[in-house]
Tab-separated table of C-alpha atoms in Angstrom:
chain	number	residue	atom	x	y	z
A	1	MET	CA	52.811	-50.119	-59.301
A	2	SER	CA	53.360	-46.396	-58.974
A	3	VAL	CA	55.077	-44.558	-56.151
A	4	LEU	CA	53.992	-41.034	-55.298
A	5	LYS	CA	55.783	-38.352	-53.313
A	6	VAL	CA	54.267	-35.344	-51.557
A	7	ILE	CA	56.118	-32.088	-50.960
A	8	GLU	CA	54.957	-28.932	-49.219
A	9	LEU	CA	55.388	-25.540	-50.866
A	10	LEU	CA	54.655	-21.964	-49.845
A	11	ALA	CA	53.737	-19.340	-52.430
A	12	SER	CA	52.402	-15.798	-52.503
A	13	SER	CA	50.595	-13.460	-54.862
A	14	THR	CA	49.304	-9.909	-54.847
A	15	ILE	CA	46.257	-11.058	-56.856
A	16	SER	CA	44.558	-13.992	-55.040
A	17	TRP	CA	44.991	-17.272	-53.158
A	18	GLU	CA	44.180	-19.123	-56.379
A	19	ASP	CA	46.975	-17.251	-58.162
A	20	ALA	CA	49.393	-18.088	-55.333
A	21	ALA	CA	48.524	-21.794	-55.638
A	22	GLN	CA	48.934	-21.630	-59.416
A	23	LYS	CA	52.362	-20.018	-58.998
A	24	ALA	CA	53.426	-22.896	-56.735
A	25	ILE	CA	52.280	-25.474	-59.295
A	26	THR	CA	53.854	-23.626	-62.217
A	27	LYS	CA	57.198	-23.394	-60.435
A	28	ALA	CA	57.093	-27.024	-59.219
A	29	SER	CA	56.227	-28.286	-62.703
A	30	LYS	CA	59.446	-26.790	-64.074
A	31	SER	CA	61.598	-29.201	-62.054
A	32	LEU	CA	59.209	-32.045	-61.195
A	33	LYS	CA	57.797	-34.526	-63.673
A	34	ASN	CA	54.393	-36.201	-63.391
A	35	VAL	CA	52.717	-33.692	-61.053
A	36	LYS	CA	49.357	-35.305	-60.239
A	37	SER	CA	47.520	-33.133	-57.705
A	38	VAL	CA	47.619	-30.236	-55.298
A	39	TYR	CA	46.079	-29.948	-51.843
A	40	ILE	CA	45.544	-26.482	-50.403
A	41	LYS	CA	46.715	-26.883	-46.823
A	42	ASP	CA	46.536	-23.323	-45.533
A	43	GLN	CA	45.789	-19.771	-46.611
A	44	SER	CA	46.826	-16.504	-45.017
A	45	ALA	CA	47.280	-12.887	-45.993
A	46	ALA	CA	49.482	-9.913	-45.222
A	47	ILE	CA	47.708	-6.656	-44.421
A	48	SER	CA	48.929	-3.178	-45.279
A	49	GLU	CA	46.987	-0.004	-44.505
A	50	GLY	CA	43.857	-1.982	-43.690
A	51	LYS	CA	43.830	-3.950	-46.973
A	52	ILE	CA	45.163	-7.301	-48.106
A	53	SER	CA	48.533	-6.680	-49.725
A	54	GLU	CA	49.661	-10.276	-50.261
A	55	TYR	CA	47.830	-13.603	-50.446
A	56	ARG	CA	49.786	-16.585	-49.119
A	57	THR	CA	49.076	-20.263	-49.487
A	58	THR	CA	50.680	-23.494	-48.338
A	59	VAL	CA	50.109	-26.369	-50.747
A	60	LYS	CA	50.972	-30.047	-50.848
A	61	VAL	CA	51.987	-31.197	-54.323
A	62	THR	CA	51.813	-34.868	-55.256
A	63	PHE	CA	53.936	-36.248	-58.064
A	64	GLU	CA	54.787	-39.709	-59.369
A	65	LEU	CA	58.346	-40.993	-59.073
A	66	GLU	CA	59.866	-42.584	-62.149
């Protein structure tokens, strides 16, 4: 039987929402083992001078406990 845990992370990027989500996973994978999936919970953006200056995403990361 496996036991999974879900944590919520916030990440940002100046490139895209996809890049922000990837940054969250990359960072989480450095300290968490057995990362299994990611759920994109929310997306938002910061605006500067009428343009998107920062993409923000809230993700839920699922990983298996040892």
